[in-house]
Amino acid sequence: QVQLQESGPGLVTASQTLSLSCAVSGASIRSGSYYWTWIRQHPGRGLEWLGHIFYRGTTSYNPSLQSRTTISLDTSKNQFSLKLSSVTAADTAVYYCASFVDYGAIWWGRGTLVTVSS
Amino acid sequence: EIVLTQSPATLSLSPGERVTLSCRASQSISNYLAWYQQKPGQAPRLLIYDASNRATGIPARFSGSGSGTDFTLTISSLEPEDFAIYYCQQRSNWPPMYTFGQGTKLEI
């Protein structure tokens, strides 16, 4: 099975860039089997798909956040990353990394809470 | 952008009961619909994909149906561990993206 583990700062200052990484074990991010995906969940709210990256580096982003979002691969570490720029309090959420196939998310990380402070 | 609307927002039920959750899409999505279960403090878990296919390891009491714009998730006989929040999710091919419904909470 695939295991994913998010890491990164739990506290980010408003207007700065949120940066998270997702370490993958049990699969190679170069295999082409999955879309490597970021999803977030605002406290007490539903799920929001942020975007994904495929092994060739092709990305797709949520149009509502596209201008602020960058997802990239680090094949040397078998991990992928999320950068979300110009954050505000509205970006406070639990951020999950996940591995998707066409129809949905097969494997999830445990999630990491990121709080944006002013 | 396709919007998924789940109903009801909350359901209060008892173990052993049968329950049907609804998810309606703002336009046709064929059968490109999945269902997830999320318990407090945990990541979601995939239950159903492509409207009616159970994911690996999911008990047979969970079933999904529908196509086009109207979908349902049925739990034939609620177990205590089924009390959770359920989300539907659709995928679109262009632009390639996924959206979720707002969730239905099953409570005792």
PDB file of N, CA and C in Angstrom, chain B residues 59-98:
ATOM      1  N   PRO B  59     -17.468  -2.874   2.951  1.00  0.00           N
ATOM      2  CA  PRO B  59     -18.505  -3.893   3.182  1.00  0.00           C
ATOM      3  C   PRO B  59     -19.671  -3.793   2.208  1.00  0.00           C
ATOM      4  N   ALA B  60     -20.309  -4.917   1.994  1.00  0.00           N
ATOM      5  CA  ALA B  60     -21.393  -4.995   1.015  1.00  0.00           C
ATOM      6  C   ALA B  60     -22.627  -4.198   1.428  1.00  0.00           C
ATOM      7  N   ARG B  61     -22.711  -3.778   2.686  1.00  0.00           N
ATOM      8  CA  ARG B  61     -23.886  -2.981   3.095  1.00  0.00           C
ATOM      9  C   ARG B  61     -23.881  -1.596   2.452  1.00  0.00           C
ATOM     10  N   PHE B  62     -22.730  -1.188   1.910  1.00  0.00           N
ATOM     11  CA  PHE B  62     -22.646   0.082   1.199  1.00  0.00           C
ATOM     12  C   PHE B  62     -22.899  -0.154  -0.290  1.00  0.00           C
ATOM     13  N   SER B  63     -23.808   0.626  -0.858  1.00  0.00           N
ATOM     14  CA  SER B  63     -24.044   0.532  -2.293  1.00  0.00           C
ATOM     15  C   SER B  63     -24.342   1.913  -2.855  1.00  0.00           C
ATOM     16  N   GLY B  64     -24.003   2.091  -4.113  1.00  0.00           N
ATOM     17  CA  GLY B  64     -24.243   3.355  -4.778  1.00  0.00           C
ATOM     18  C   GLY B  64     -24.997   3.150  -6.075  1.00  0.00           C
ATOM     19  N   SER B  65     -25.748   4.172  -6.456  1.00  0.00           N
ATOM     20  CA  SER B  65     -26.482   4.102  -7.704  1.00  0.00           C
ATOM     21  C   SER B  65     -26.644   5.493  -8.286  1.00  0.00           C
ATOM     22  N   GLY B  66     -27.086   5.531  -9.540  1.00  0.00           N
ATOM     23  CA  GLY B  66     -27.373   6.800 -10.196  1.00  0.00           C
ATOM     24  C   GLY B  66     -26.501   7.037 -11.414  1.00  0.00           C
ATOM     25  N   SER B  67     -26.923   8.007 -12.190  1.00  0.00           N
ATOM     26  CA  SER B  67     -26.151   8.471 -13.342  1.00  0.00           C
ATOM     27  C   SER B  67     -26.739   9.798 -13.792  1.00  0.00           C
ATOM     28  N   GLY B  68     -25.953  10.532 -14.540  1.00  0.00           N
ATOM     29  CA  GLY B  68     -26.424  11.842 -14.993  1.00  0.00           C
ATOM     30  C   GLY B  68     -26.266  12.885 -13.906  1.00  0.00           C
ATOM     31  N   THR B  69     -27.366  13.239 -13.259  1.00  0.00           N
ATOM     32  CA  THR B  69     -27.308  14.275 -12.223  1.00  0.00           C
ATOM     33  C   THR B  69     -27.711  13.805 -10.841  1.00  0.00           C
ATOM     34  N   ASP B  70     -28.329  12.648 -10.713  1.00  0.00           N
ATOM     35  CA  ASP B  70     -28.854  12.211  -9.416  1.00  0.00           C
ATOM     36  C   ASP B  70     -28.225  10.894  -8.970  1.00  0.00           C
ATOM     37  N   PHE B  71     -27.682  10.920  -7.773  1.00  0.00           N
ATOM     38  CA  PHE B  71     -26.945   9.775  -7.246  1.00  0.00           C
ATOM     39  C   PHE B  71     -27.356   9.522  -5.804  1.00  0.00           C
ATOM     40  N   THR B  72     -27.245   8.262  -5.394  1.00  0.00           N
ATOM     41  CA  THR B  72     -27.541   7.912  -4.011  1.00  0.00           C
ATOM     42  C   THR B  72     -26.497   6.941  -3.474  1.00  0.00           C
ATOM     43  N   LEU B  73     -26.264   7.072  -2.176  1.00  0.00           N
ATOM     44  CA  LEU B  73     -25.473   6.116  -1.418  1.00  0.00           C
ATOM     45  C   LEU B  73     -26.419   5.489  -0.408  1.00  0.00           C
ATOM     46  N   THR B  74     -26.477   4.172  -0.406  1.00  0.00           N
ATOM     47  CA  THR B  74     -27.347   3.455   0.520  1.00  0.00           C
ATOM     48  C   THR B  74     -26.515   2.596   1.450  1.00  0.00           C
ATOM     49  N   ILE B  75     -26.852   2.669   2.725  1.00  0.00           N
ATOM     50  CA  ILE B  75     -26.285   1.759   3.719  1.00  0.00           C
ATOM     51  C   ILE B  75     -27.445   0.896   4.184  1.00  0.00           C
ATOM     52  N   SER B  76     -27.351  -0.402   3.950  1.00  0.00           N
ATOM     53  CA  SER B  76     -28.527  -1.259   4.119  1.00  0.00           C
ATOM     54  C   SER B  76     -28.908  -1.454   5.576  1.00  0.00           C
ATOM     55  N   SER B  77     -27.913  -1.507   6.458  1.00  0.00           N
ATOM     56  CA  SER B  77     -28.181  -1.682   7.883  1.00  0.00           C
ATOM     57  C   SER B  77     -27.026  -1.033   8.641  1.00  0.00           C
ATOM     58  N   LEU B  78     -27.322   0.089   9.272  1.00  0.00           N
ATOM     59  CA  LEU B  78     -26.271   0.883   9.891  1.00  0.00           C
ATOM     60  C   LEU B  78     -25.575   0.147  11.034  1.00  0.00           C
ATOM     61  N   GLU B  79     -24.264   0.166  10.986  1.00  0.00           N
ATOM     62  CA  GLU B  79     -23.438  -0.303  12.087  1.00  0.00           C
ATOM     63  C   GLU B  79     -22.964   0.913  12.897  1.00  0.00           C
ATOM     64  N   PRO B  80     -22.607   0.717  14.153  1.00  0.00           N
ATOM     65  CA  PRO B  80     -22.163   1.864  14.968  1.00  0.00           C
ATOM     66  C   PRO B  80     -21.007   2.629  14.342  1.00  0.00           C
ATOM     67  N   GLU B  81     -20.125   1.933  13.633  1.00  0.00           N
ATOM     68  CA  GLU B  81     -18.960   2.605  13.040  1.00  0.00           C
ATOM     69  C   GLU B  81     -19.306   3.403  11.778  1.00  0.00           C
ATOM     70  N   ASP B  82     -20.561   3.330  11.314  1.00  0.00           N
ATOM     71  CA  ASP B  82     -20.959   4.050  10.105  1.00  0.00           C
ATOM     72  C   ASP B  82     -21.351   5.497  10.391  1.00  0.00           C
ATOM     73  N   PHE B  83     -21.449   5.867  11.651  1.00  0.00           N
ATOM     74  CA  PHE B  83     -21.847   7.240  11.957  1.00  0.00           C
ATOM     75  C   PHE B  83     -20.638   8.147  11.716  1.00  0.00           C
ATOM     76  N   ALA B  84     -20.776   8.980  10.700  1.00  0.00           N
ATOM     77  CA  ALA B  84     -19.663   9.751  10.150  1.00  0.00           C
ATOM     78  C   ALA B  84     -20.240  10.778   9.184  1.00  0.00           C
ATOM     79  N   ILE B  85     -19.339  11.469   8.505  1.00  0.00           N
ATOM     80  CA  ILE B  85     -19.752  12.404   7.450  1.00  0.00           C
ATOM     81  C   ILE B  85     -19.457  11.754   6.102  1.00  0.00           C
ATOM     82  N   TYR B  86     -20.383  11.903   5.178  1.00  0.00           N
ATOM     83  CA  TYR B  86     -20.245  11.307   3.852  1.00  0.00           C
ATOM     84  C   TYR B  86     -20.204  12.415   2.796  1.00  0.00           C
ATOM     85  N   TYR B  87     -19.220  12.311   1.909  1.00  0.00           N
ATOM     86  CA  TYR B  87     -19.046  13.281   0.836  1.00  0.00           C
ATOM     87  C   TYR B  87     -19.157  12.601  -0.520  1.00  0.00           C
ATOM     88  N   CYS B  88     -19.794  13.287  -1.449  1.00  0.00           N
ATOM     89  CA  CYS B  88     -19.706  12.840  -2.841  1.00  0.00           C
ATOM     90  C   CYS B  88     -18.668  13.696  -3.555  1.00  0.00           C
ATOM     91  N   GLN B  89     -18.153  13.168  -4.625  1.00  0.00           N
ATOM     92  CA  GLN B  89     -17.082  13.840  -5.386  1.00  0.00           C
ATOM     93  C   GLN B  89     -17.235  13.489  -6.858  1.00  0.00           C
ATOM     94  N   GLN B  90     -17.105  14.504  -7.706  1.00  0.00           N
ATOM     95  CA  GLN B  90     -17.182  14.241  -9.140  1.00  0.00           C
ATOM     96  C   GLN B  90     -15.856  14.622  -9.796  1.00  0.00           C
ATOM     97  N   ARG B  91     -15.626  14.022 -10.929  1.00  0.00           N
ATOM     98  CA  ARG B  91     -14.434  14.387 -11.690  1.00  0.00           C
ATOM     99  C   ARG B  91     -14.883  14.915 -13.050  1.00  0.00           C
ATOM    100  N   SER B  92     -14.199  15.933 -13.536  1.00  0.00           N
ATOM    101  CA  SER B  92     -14.466  16.458 -14.866  1.00  0.00           C
ATOM    102  C   SER B  92     -13.206  16.318 -15.700  1.00  0.00           C
ATOM    103  N   ASN B  93     -13.394  16.064 -16.969  1.00  0.00           N
ATOM    104  CA  ASN B  93     -12.249  15.825 -17.844  1.00  0.00           C
ATOM    105  C   ASN B  93     -11.612  17.109 -18.347  1.00  0.00           C
ATOM    106  N   TRP B  94     -12.455  18.156 -18.494  1.00  0.00           N
ATOM    107  CA  TRP B  94     -11.882  19.405 -18.947  1.00  0.00           C
ATOM    108  C   TRP B  94     -12.647  20.579 -18.351  1.00  0.00           C
ATOM    109  N   PRO B  95     -11.986  21.421 -17.587  1.00  0.00           N
ATOM    110  CA  PRO B  95     -10.603  21.204 -17.162  1.00  0.00           C
ATOM    111  C   PRO B  95     -10.526  20.020 -16.210  1.00  0.00           C
ATOM    112  N   PRO B  96      -9.421  19.306 -16.183  1.00  0.00           N
ATOM    113  CA  PRO B  96      -9.299  18.155 -15.285  1.00  0.00           C
ATOM    114  C   PRO B  96      -9.299  18.613 -13.836  1.00  0.00           C
ATOM    115  N   MET B  97     -10.360  18.303 -13.134  1.00  0.00           N
ATOM    116  CA  MET B  97     -10.441  18.687 -11.744  1.00  0.00           C
ATOM    117  C   MET B  97     -11.512  17.880 -11.040  1.00  0.00           C
ATOM    118  N   TYR B  98     -11.554  18.015  -9.736  1.00  0.00           N
ATOM    119  CA  TYR B  98     -12.486  17.286  -8.901  1.00  0.00           C
ATOM    120  C   TYR B  98     -13.204  18.282  -7.988  1.00  0.00           C
TER     121      TYR B  98
END
